[in-house]
Amino acid sequence: MDASDPARGPRADAEVVVDLAAVRHNVRRLRELVWADAESPGEVMVVVKADGYGHGMAQVARAARQAGAGWLGVATPGEALALREAGDTGRLLCWLAAPGHDFAPLVAADVDCTAYSVAQLDEVVEGARSAGRPARLQLKLDTGLSRGGATRDHWLALVTGARHAEDEGTAVVTGLWSHLACSDEPDHPANAAQVAAFAEALALADDAGLRPEVRHLANSAGALLHPAARHDLVRLGIATYGVSPAPDVVTEAELGLLAAMTVRGRLVMAKELSADDGVSYGHTYVATGPERVGLVPLGYADGVPRHASSRAEVLVDGRRAPVRGRVCMDQFVVSVPEGEAGDEVLLLGPGTQGEPTANEWAAWSDTIGYEIVTRMGARTHGRATRVWVGQEDT
Ligand SMILES: *Cc1c(COP(=O)(O)O)cnc(C)c1O
């Protein structure tokens, strides 16, 4: 085991363990699932934004490259530059810069920049001029998510402006892309509508003379459930981490994916309650008879969702232990008929020992597995230490 975060000091009472061998397995498995039957196989972009969905951006990036990811994707320019600083030199796309952003460092670092609008295109071109080399530029179209990207009405102006930048040598258009709204709902009509809108926009760009390296529309669920959305490249986030993007449609096990994150701790104490004893803030749980409970030293500051109060379960010594009462900032109480102080508690993991998965926590908390792993992995202060195992590709 390699504790890669020495600033945090000695092994803590609670830790987030990230299995990079699982990440590599998932990337290889996904390449096979998406491209094995394709006539001309495309590429895979592993999305490592938000600190690799809580798993550690630089560590996941390295594992993804080892497993053959031709591209990495991040949201912000800061994330892209941090990856370059960590030594990554491959194809890298970023897509979320605020107005007034100085693109010169991204251009100099050979990062593909995304423009949503002509105004943003002008900023990228400005960055290219300062950097003294053409920007690698990708154009994003809004095909129906109504989030970032040019609307259909503005697409032609964006494409034409980009073609002009190519002519003057300030940009090379490397990609055209969009993002799906309902990819985890296979029968939702938005999927076919977005695929069609994207095709139309690609034709317009082609007519305008753009010849990008890659066209891409699909995230994890899009790549797995909508072959027509795959184009040249699929952007895989959550599936890389071994969490199904559409748990109601297909499970991790059915996809052959392995959850990379395990969250564990130890019971700080165990004690007996009597009938009518209220538990935790607000006494939202009251013991109905004698009950033995244990104290878990993790709370919502560690990403344990407060919404899962009295709903979630953890694994203590191989048995499911239900949460009793409210999850607090740093701790919560579980029912443990035979628990003792020091017992191992598994909050979250691949489920192979009976512990809850991220998607189980999501159901308990009315959210999605993405939010569970991103928050649990993000704790940057206090008790939870994050360690990475399986660093070497053997
Ligand atoms: C986060 C993100 C992805 C990855 O989505 P998953 O559902 O995690 O696969 C892909 N593309 C864009 C634009 C994103 O913001």
GROMACS .gro file of C-alpha atoms and ligand atoms in nm:
model
  409
    1MET     CA    1   0.000   0.000   0.000
    2ASP     CA    2   0.132   0.336  -0.103
    3ALA     CA    3   0.015   0.627   0.109
    4SER     CA    4   0.064   0.899  -0.151
    5ASP     CA    5  -0.047   1.184   0.064
    6PRO     CA    6   0.230   1.228   0.320
    7ALA     CA    7   0.107   1.573   0.423
    8ARG     CA    8  -0.173   1.404   0.610
    9GLY     CA    9   0.058   1.223   0.848
   10PRO     CA   10   0.013   0.874   0.983
   11ARG     CA   11  -0.253   0.629   0.875
   12ALA     CA   12  -0.587   0.774   0.979
   13ASP     CA   13  -0.891   0.618   1.148
   14ALA     CA   14  -1.078   0.640   0.824
   15GLU     CA   15  -0.962   0.620   0.468
   16VAL     CA   16  -1.065   0.632   0.108
   17VAL     CA   17  -0.883   0.360  -0.085
   18VAL     CA   18  -0.866   0.400  -0.462
   19ASP     CA   19  -0.779   0.090  -0.661
   20LEU     CA   20  -0.602   0.204  -0.976
   21ALA     CA   21  -0.594  -0.152  -1.108
   22ALA     CA   22  -0.975  -0.135  -1.113
   23VAL     CA   23  -0.956   0.190  -1.311
   24ARG     CA   24  -0.726   0.027  -1.566
   25HIS     CA   25  -0.953  -0.275  -1.585
   26ASN     CA   26  -1.255  -0.052  -1.643
   27VAL     CA   27  -1.088   0.151  -1.917
   28ARG     CA   28  -0.987  -0.167  -2.101
   29ARG     CA   29  -1.329  -0.322  -2.049
   30LEU     CA   30  -1.506  -0.010  -2.175
   31ARG     CA   31  -1.287   0.013  -2.483
   32GLU     CA   32  -1.389  -0.343  -2.557
   33LEU     CA   33  -1.760  -0.284  -2.488
   34VAL     CA   34  -1.774   0.028  -2.700
   35TRP     CA   35  -1.534  -0.042  -2.985
   36ALA     CA   36  -1.478  -0.419  -3.016
   37ASP     CA   37  -1.748  -0.464  -3.283
   38ALA     CA   38  -1.688  -0.137  -3.464
   39GLU     CA   39  -1.565  -0.141  -3.821
   40SER     CA   40  -1.333   0.148  -3.752
   41PRO     CA   41  -1.285   0.165  -3.375
   42GLY     CA   42  -1.276   0.512  -3.226
   43GLU     CA   43  -1.102   0.640  -2.920
   44VAL     CA   44  -1.171   0.679  -2.552
   45MET     CA   45  -1.151   0.998  -2.347
   46VAL     CA   46  -1.137   0.939  -1.974
   47VAL     CA   47  -1.296   1.229  -1.787
   48VAL     CA   48  -1.096   1.316  -1.475
   49LYS     CA   49  -1.259   1.645  -1.373
   50ALA     CA   50  -1.349   1.715  -1.011
   51ASP     CA   51  -1.033   1.545  -0.889
   52GLY     CA   52  -1.113   1.235  -1.088
   53TYR     CA   53  -1.467   1.217  -0.944
   54GLY     CA   54  -1.303   1.212  -0.601
   55HIS     CA   55  -1.054   0.939  -0.693
   56GLY     CA   56  -0.748   1.162  -0.747
   57MET     CA   57  -0.707   1.336  -1.083
   58ALA     CA   58  -0.337   1.276  -1.149
   59GLN     CA   59  -0.344   0.916  -1.026
   60VAL     CA   60  -0.648   0.825  -1.234
   61ALA     CA   61  -0.504   1.005  -1.536
   62ARG     CA   62  -0.187   0.796  -1.520
   63ALA     CA   63  -0.385   0.473  -1.483
   64ALA     CA   64  -0.613   0.571  -1.772
   65ARG     CA   65  -0.316   0.637  -1.999
   66GLN     CA   66  -0.163   0.301  -1.900
   67ALA     CA   67  -0.488   0.136  -2.007
   68GLY     CA   68  -0.485   0.307  -2.345
   69ALA     CA   69  -0.691   0.624  -2.306
   70GLY     CA   70  -0.593   0.842  -2.600
   71TRP     CA   71  -0.767   1.142  -2.450
   72LEU     CA   72  -0.835   1.289  -2.108
   73GLY     CA   73  -1.111   1.540  -2.036
   74VAL     CA   74  -1.150   1.800  -1.764
   75ALA     CA   75  -1.389   2.086  -1.702
   76THR     CA   76  -1.168   2.378  -1.602
   77PRO     CA   77  -0.845   2.527  -1.737
   78GLY     CA   78  -0.693   2.491  -1.390
   79GLU     CA   79  -0.753   2.117  -1.398
   80ALA     CA   80  -0.593   2.092  -1.742
   81LEU     CA   81  -0.281   2.281  -1.634
   82ALA     CA   82  -0.256   2.073  -1.316
   83LEU     CA   83  -0.252   1.759  -1.531
   84ARG     CA   84   0.028   1.901  -1.743
   85GLU     CA   85   0.219   1.987  -1.426
   86ALA     CA   86   0.168   1.629  -1.309
   87GLY     CA   87   0.347   1.518  -1.627
   88ASP     CA   88   0.064   1.424  -1.860
   89THR     CA   89   0.154   1.500  -2.223
   90GLY     CA   90  -0.128   1.334  -2.419
   91ARG     CA   91  -0.438   1.473  -2.581
   92LEU     CA   92  -0.637   1.670  -2.326
   93LEU     CA   93  -0.961   1.865  -2.364
   94CYS     CA   94  -1.107   2.127  -2.131
   95TRP     CA   95  -1.447   2.286  -2.169
   96LEU     CA   96  -1.538   2.534  -1.900
   97ALA     CA   97  -1.367   2.873  -1.896
   98ALA     CA   98  -1.527   3.196  -1.776
   99PRO     CA   99  -1.538   3.515  -1.983
  100GLY     CA  100  -1.207   3.700  -1.983
  101HIS     CA  101  -1.006   3.384  -1.941
  102ASP     CA  102  -0.647   3.401  -2.065
  103PHE     CA  103  -0.613   3.098  -2.293
  104ALA     CA  104  -0.240   3.150  -2.364
  105PRO     CA  105  -0.120   2.905  -2.096
  106LEU     CA  106  -0.358   2.637  -2.226
  107VAL     CA  107  -0.245   2.690  -2.585
  108ALA     CA  108   0.119   2.680  -2.475
  109ALA     CA  109   0.049   2.359  -2.284
  110ASP     CA  110  -0.100   2.191  -2.594
  111VAL     CA  111  -0.444   2.161  -2.433
  112ASP     CA  112  -0.749   2.146  -2.659
  113CYS     CA  113  -0.972   2.442  -2.571
  114THR     CA  114  -1.348   2.450  -2.623
  115ALA     CA  115  -1.537   2.750  -2.758
  116TYR     CA  116  -1.911   2.783  -2.702
  117SER     CA  117  -1.950   3.120  -2.873
  118VAL     CA  118  -1.783   3.361  -3.114
  119ALA     CA  119  -1.683   3.577  -2.815
  120GLN     CA  120  -1.506   3.281  -2.659
  121LEU     CA  121  -1.349   3.186  -2.991
  122ASP     CA  122  -1.201   3.538  -3.003
  123GLU     CA  123  -1.052   3.482  -2.656
  124VAL     CA  124  -0.897   3.153  -2.764
  125VAL     CA  125  -0.750   3.320  -3.074
  126GLU     CA  126  -0.615   3.599  -2.853
  127GLY     CA  127  -0.451   3.331  -2.637
  128ALA     CA  128  -0.299   3.172  -2.947
  129ARG     CA  129  -0.151   3.505  -3.052
  130SER     CA  130   0.009   3.556  -2.708
  131ALA     CA  131   0.134   3.198  -2.702
  132GLY     CA  132   0.276   3.235  -3.051
  133ARG     CA  133   0.122   2.918  -3.186
  134PRO     CA  134  -0.216   2.803  -3.315
  135ALA     CA  135  -0.470   2.692  -3.059
  136ARG     CA  136  -0.610   2.340  -3.072
  137LEU     CA  137  -0.974   2.435  -3.078
  138GLN     CA  138  -1.291   2.234  -3.030
  139LEU     CA  139  -1.638   2.375  -3.092
  140LYS     CA  140  -1.930   2.279  -2.877
  141LEU     CA  141  -2.287   2.273  -2.997
  142ASP     CA  142  -2.594   2.267  -2.774
  143THR     CA  143  -2.807   1.989  -2.923
  144GLY     CA  144  -3.066   1.998  -2.648
  145LEU     CA  145  -2.911   1.992  -2.302
  146SER     CA  146  -2.950   2.371  -2.284
  147ARG     CA  147  -2.630   2.397  -2.086
  148GLY     CA  148  -2.301   2.504  -2.248
  149GLY     CA  149  -2.249   2.525  -2.623
  150ALA     CA  150  -2.368   2.724  -2.921
  151THR     CA  151  -2.736   2.704  -3.002
  152ARG     CA  152  -2.829   2.601  -3.353
  153ASP     CA  153  -2.881   2.967  -3.445
  154HIS     CA  154  -2.525   3.057  -3.352
  155TRP     CA  155  -2.351   2.745  -3.480
  156LEU     CA  156  -2.286   2.868  -3.834
  157ALA     CA  157  -2.126   3.189  -3.705
  158LEU     CA  158  -1.905   2.989  -3.470
  159VAL     CA  159  -1.802   2.745  -3.741
  160THR     CA  160  -1.732   3.025  -3.988
  161GLY     CA  161  -1.529   3.216  -3.731
  162ALA     CA  162  -1.326   2.906  -3.653
  163ARG     CA  163  -1.262   2.844  -4.022
  164HIS     CA  164  -1.137   3.201  -4.050
  165ALA     CA  165  -0.903   3.145  -3.754
  166GLU     CA  166  -0.767   2.837  -3.931
  167ASP     CA  167  -0.704   3.046  -4.243
  168GLU     CA  168  -0.511   3.306  -4.048
  169GLY     CA  169  -0.316   3.037  -3.862
  170THR     CA  170  -0.437   3.109  -3.509
  171ALA     CA  171  -0.635   2.788  -3.458
  172VAL     CA  172  -0.672   2.432  -3.575
  173VAL     CA  173  -1.020   2.293  -3.524
  174THR     CA  174  -0.956   1.952  -3.372
  175GLY     CA  175  -1.304   1.857  -3.258
  176LEU     CA  176  -1.677   1.921  -3.279
  177TRP     CA  177  -1.889   1.801  -2.993
  178SER     CA  178  -2.204   1.809  -2.787
  179HIS     CA  179  -2.346   1.647  -2.474
  180LEU     CA  180  -2.653   1.431  -2.409
  181ALA     CA  181  -2.927   1.520  -2.161
  182CYS     CA  182  -3.102   1.186  -2.105
  183SER     CA  183  -2.849   0.919  -2.198
  184ASP     CA  184  -2.931   0.711  -1.889
  185GLU     CA  185  -3.292   0.676  -2.013
  186PRO     CA  186  -3.259   0.466  -2.329
  187ASP     CA  187  -3.614   0.530  -2.448
  188HIS     CA  188  -3.617   0.905  -2.395
  189PRO     CA  189  -3.695   1.083  -2.722
  190ALA     CA  190  -3.427   1.347  -2.651
  191ASN     CA  191  -3.157   1.094  -2.740
  192ALA     CA  192  -3.260   1.047  -3.102
  193ALA     CA  193  -3.333   1.419  -3.135
  194GLN     CA  194  -2.983   1.509  -3.013
  195VAL     CA  195  -2.816   1.251  -3.238
  196ALA     CA  196  -3.004   1.402  -3.535
  197ALA     CA  197  -2.927   1.762  -3.439
  198PHE     CA  198  -2.560   1.674  -3.402
  199ALA     CA  199  -2.548   1.510  -3.746
  200GLU     CA  200  -2.701   1.820  -3.900
  201ALA     CA  201  -2.446   2.045  -3.728
  202LEU     CA  202  -2.158   1.823  -3.843
  203ALA     CA  203  -2.280   1.854  -4.201
  204LEU     CA  204  -2.287   2.233  -4.173
  205ALA     CA  205  -1.933   2.234  -4.036
  206ASP     CA  206  -1.820   2.006  -4.315
  207ASP     CA  207  -1.975   2.237  -4.573
  208ALA     CA  208  -1.786   2.525  -4.414
  209GLY     CA  209  -1.463   2.334  -4.467
  210LEU     CA  210  -1.385   2.210  -4.116
  211ARG     CA  211  -1.207   1.873  -4.101
  212PRO     CA  212  -1.175   1.793  -3.728
  213GLU     CA  213  -0.984   1.498  -3.584
  214VAL     CA  214  -1.276   1.393  -3.364
  215ARG     CA  215  -1.652   1.432  -3.337
  216HIS     CA  216  -1.802   1.331  -3.004
  217LEU     CA  217  -2.137   1.328  -2.829
  218ALA     CA  218  -2.148   1.039  -2.581
  219ASN     CA  219  -2.075   1.026  -2.210
  220SER     CA  220  -2.065   0.689  -2.028
  221ALA     CA  221  -2.434   0.606  -2.067
  222GLY     CA  222  -2.437   0.741  -2.421
  223ALA     CA  223  -2.138   0.526  -2.515
  224LEU     CA  224  -2.287   0.212  -2.359
  225LEU     CA  225  -2.653   0.249  -2.448
  226HIS     CA  226  -2.661   0.454  -2.770
  227PRO     CA  227  -2.429   0.323  -3.043
  228ALA     CA  228  -2.540   0.602  -3.279
  229ALA     CA  229  -2.392   0.857  -3.040
  230ARG     CA  230  -2.039   0.712  -3.041
  231HIS     CA  231  -1.890   0.884  -3.347
  232ASP     CA  232  -1.504   0.901  -3.323
  233LEU     CA  233  -1.460   0.932  -2.949
  234VAL     CA  234  -1.656   0.860  -2.632
  235ARG     CA  235  -1.612   1.064  -2.313
  236LEU     CA  236  -1.617   0.820  -2.024
  237GLY     CA  237  -1.645   0.951  -1.671
  238ILE     CA  238  -1.841   0.756  -1.414
  239ALA     CA  239  -1.807   0.416  -1.582
  240THR     CA  240  -1.428   0.449  -1.560
  241TYR     CA  241  -1.464   0.454  -1.184
  242GLY     CA  242  -1.670   0.135  -1.190
  243VAL     CA  243  -2.007   0.293  -1.117
  244SER     CA  244  -2.293   0.223  -1.357
  245PRO     CA  245  -2.417   0.546  -1.521
  246ALA     CA  246  -2.767   0.399  -1.546
  247PRO     CA  247  -2.817   0.161  -1.253
  248ASP     CA  248  -3.185   0.112  -1.334
  249VAL     CA  249  -3.088  -0.014  -1.678
  250VAL     CA  250  -2.764  -0.204  -1.623
  251THR     CA  251  -2.552  -0.279  -1.318
  252GLU     CA  252  -2.176  -0.254  -1.273
  253ALA     CA  253  -2.161  -0.633  -1.256
  254GLU     CA  254  -2.355  -0.675  -1.581
  255LEU     CA  255  -2.112  -0.436  -1.748
  256GLY     CA  256  -1.811  -0.614  -1.599
  257LEU     CA  257  -1.691  -0.300  -1.423
  258LEU     CA  258  -1.519  -0.283  -1.083
  259ALA     CA  259  -1.581   0.002  -0.840
  260ALA     CA  260  -1.245   0.168  -0.770
  261MET     CA  261  -1.335   0.342  -0.445
  262THR     CA  262  -1.361   0.189  -0.100
  263VAL     CA  263  -1.439   0.402   0.206
  264ARG     CA  264  -1.367   0.249   0.543
  265GLY     CA  265  -1.319   0.331   0.906
  266ARG     CA  266  -1.337   0.174   1.252
  267LEU     CA  267  -1.600   0.191   1.524
  268VAL     CA  268  -1.487   0.446   1.779
  269MET     CA  269  -1.706   0.293   2.051
  270ALA     CA  270  -1.997   0.057   2.104
  271LYS     CA  271  -2.265   0.070   2.377
  272GLU     CA  272  -2.605  -0.053   2.486
  273LEU     CA  273  -2.918   0.158   2.455
  274SER     CA  274  -3.244   0.097   2.637
  275ALA     CA  275  -3.599   0.120   2.505
  276ASP     CA  276  -3.704   0.481   2.439
  277ASP     CA  277  -3.348   0.616   2.413
  278GLY     CA  278  -3.337   0.872   2.131
  279VAL     CA  279  -3.038   0.866   1.896
  280SER     CA  280  -2.847   1.160   1.747
  281TYR     CA  281  -2.973   1.514   1.681
  282GLY     CA  282  -3.348   1.556   1.696
  283HIS     CA  283  -3.401   1.203   1.823
  284THR     CA  284  -3.537   1.107   1.482
  285TYR     CA  285  -3.465   0.746   1.581
  286VAL     CA  286  -3.580   0.607   1.915
  287ALA     CA  287  -3.478   0.259   2.031
  288THR     CA  288  -3.778   0.029   2.065
  289GLY     CA  289  -3.597  -0.206   2.304
  290PRO     CA  290  -3.246  -0.279   2.422
  291GLU     CA  291  -3.014  -0.212   2.128
  292ARG     CA  292  -2.638  -0.213   2.083
  293VAL     CA  293  -2.505   0.072   1.872
  294GLY     CA  294  -2.163   0.174   1.740
  295LEU     CA  295  -2.013   0.511   1.650
  296VAL     CA  296  -1.863   0.561   1.302
  297PRO     CA  297  -1.612   0.851   1.284
  298LEU     CA  298  -1.724   0.987   0.946
  299GLY     CA  299  -1.997   1.237   0.870
  300TYR     CA  300  -2.127   1.481   0.615
  301ALA     CA  301  -1.799   1.674   0.624
  302ASP     CA  302  -1.652   1.354   0.482
  303GLY     CA  303  -1.917   1.333   0.214
  304VAL     CA  304  -2.152   1.094   0.396
  305PRO     CA  305  -2.489   1.228   0.283
  306ARG     CA  306  -2.707   1.361   0.564
  307HIS     CA  307  -3.004   1.268   0.347
  308ALA     CA  308  -2.916   0.905   0.416
  309SER     CA  309  -2.990   0.948   0.789
  310SER     CA  310  -3.180   0.644   0.922
  311ARG     CA  311  -3.184   0.501   0.568
  312ALA     CA  312  -2.831   0.393   0.483
  313GLU     CA  313  -2.647   0.081   0.593
  314VAL     CA  314  -2.279   0.008   0.636
  315LEU     CA  315  -2.093  -0.320   0.673
  316VAL     CA  316  -1.954  -0.393   1.020
  317ASP     CA  317  -1.759  -0.715   1.056
  318GLY     CA  318  -1.927  -0.861   0.753
  319ARG     CA  319  -2.286  -0.770   0.850
  320ARG     CA  320  -2.509  -0.489   0.735
  321ALA     CA  321  -2.558  -0.233   1.011
  322PRO     CA  322  -2.838   0.023   0.964
  323VAL     CA  323  -2.774   0.391   1.035
  324ARG     CA  324  -2.972   0.510   1.338
  325GLY     CA  325  -3.079   0.873   1.342
  326ARG     CA  326  -2.914   1.169   1.177
  327VAL     CA  327  -2.574   1.167   1.012
  328CYS     CA  328  -2.374   1.442   1.185
  329MET     CA  329  -2.083   1.649   1.059
  330ASP     CA  330  -1.813   1.408   1.174
  331GLN     CA  331  -1.990   1.094   1.294
  332PHE     CA  332  -2.299   0.879   1.291
  333VAL     CA  333  -2.448   0.589   1.485
  334VAL     CA  334  -2.523   0.239   1.354
  335SER     CA  335  -2.702  -0.061   1.502
  336VAL     CA  336  -2.447  -0.337   1.572
  337PRO     CA  337  -2.582  -0.630   1.779
  338GLU     CA  338  -2.230  -0.765   1.831
  339GLY     CA  339  -2.017  -0.460   1.755
  340GLU     CA  340  -1.706  -0.366   1.948
  341ALA     CA  341  -1.488  -0.055   1.944
  342GLY     CA  342  -1.225  -0.101   1.673
  343ASP     CA  343  -1.440  -0.312   1.441
  344GLU     CA  344  -1.386  -0.240   1.074
  345VAL     CA  345  -1.665  -0.044   0.905
  346LEU     CA  346  -1.702  -0.054   0.526
  347LEU     CA  347  -1.916   0.237   0.412
  348LEU     CA  348  -1.878   0.199   0.041
  349GLY     CA  349  -1.702  -0.026  -0.205
  350PRO     CA  350  -1.740  -0.262  -0.497
  351GLY     CA  351  -1.990  -0.467  -0.296
  352THR     CA  352  -1.784  -0.785  -0.313
  353GLN     CA  353  -1.790  -0.831   0.064
  354GLY     CA  354  -2.151  -0.722   0.100
  355GLU     CA  355  -2.072  -0.354   0.154
  356PRO     CA  356  -2.296  -0.089  -0.005
  357THR     CA  357  -2.213   0.046  -0.350
  358ALA     CA  358  -2.213   0.411  -0.455
  359ASN     CA  359  -2.542   0.358  -0.633
  360GLU     CA  360  -2.696   0.209  -0.318
  361TRP     CA  361  -2.594   0.520  -0.124
  362ALA     CA  362  -2.738   0.726  -0.407
  363ALA     CA  363  -3.077   0.557  -0.372
  364TRP     CA  364  -3.073   0.619   0.004
  365SER     CA  365  -2.988   0.985  -0.050
  366ASP     CA  366  -3.205   1.071  -0.352
  367THR     CA  367  -2.902   1.144  -0.565
  368ILE     CA  368  -2.672   0.972  -0.815
  369GLY     CA  369  -2.361   0.760  -0.764
  370TYR     CA  370  -2.153   1.041  -0.917
  371GLU     CA  371  -2.226   1.272  -0.625
  372ILE     CA  372  -2.154   1.001  -0.370
  373VAL     CA  373  -1.801   0.917  -0.490
  374THR     CA  374  -1.712   1.276  -0.579
  375ARG     CA  375  -1.800   1.396  -0.231
  376MET     CA  376  -1.662   1.104  -0.032
  377GLY     CA  377  -1.332   1.127  -0.218
  378ALA     CA  378  -1.302   1.501  -0.185
  379ARG     CA  379  -1.247   1.530   0.188
  380THR     CA  380  -0.934   1.740   0.217
  381HIS     CA  381  -0.918   1.793   0.589
  382GLY     CA  382  -0.960   1.591   0.903
  383ARG     CA  383  -0.973   1.217   0.947
  384ALA     CA  384  -1.014   1.052   0.611
  385THR     CA  385  -0.687   0.981   0.437
  386ARG     CA  386  -0.689   0.888   0.073
  387VAL     CA  387  -0.454   0.614  -0.044
  388TRP     CA  388  -0.400   0.464  -0.386
  389VAL     CA  389  -0.330   0.097  -0.444
  390GLY     CA  390  -0.248  -0.090  -0.764
  391GLN     CA  391  -0.026   0.187  -0.902
  392GLU     CA  392   0.183  -0.045  -1.119
  393ASP     CA  393   0.037  -0.195  -1.432
  394THR     CA  394   0.155  -0.554  -1.398
  395LIG     C1  395  -1.867   1.500  -1.689
  395LIG     C2  396  -1.878   1.496  -1.835
  395LIG     C3  397  -1.865   1.374  -1.906
  395LIG     C4  398  -1.859   1.240  -1.837
  395LIG     O1  399  -1.989   1.199  -1.807
  395LIG     P1  400  -2.017   1.055  -1.740
  395LIG     O2  401  -2.165   1.047  -1.736
  395LIG     O3  402  -1.953   1.059  -1.607
  395LIG     O4  403  -1.955   0.955  -1.830
  395LIG     C5  404  -1.862   1.378  -2.043
  395LIG     N1  405  -1.873   1.496  -2.109
  395LIG     C6  406  -1.889   1.613  -2.046
  395LIG     C7  407  -1.903   1.737  -2.124
  395LIG     C8  408  -1.895   1.617  -1.907
  395LIG     O5  409  -1.912   1.735  -1.844
   0.00000   0.00000   0.00000
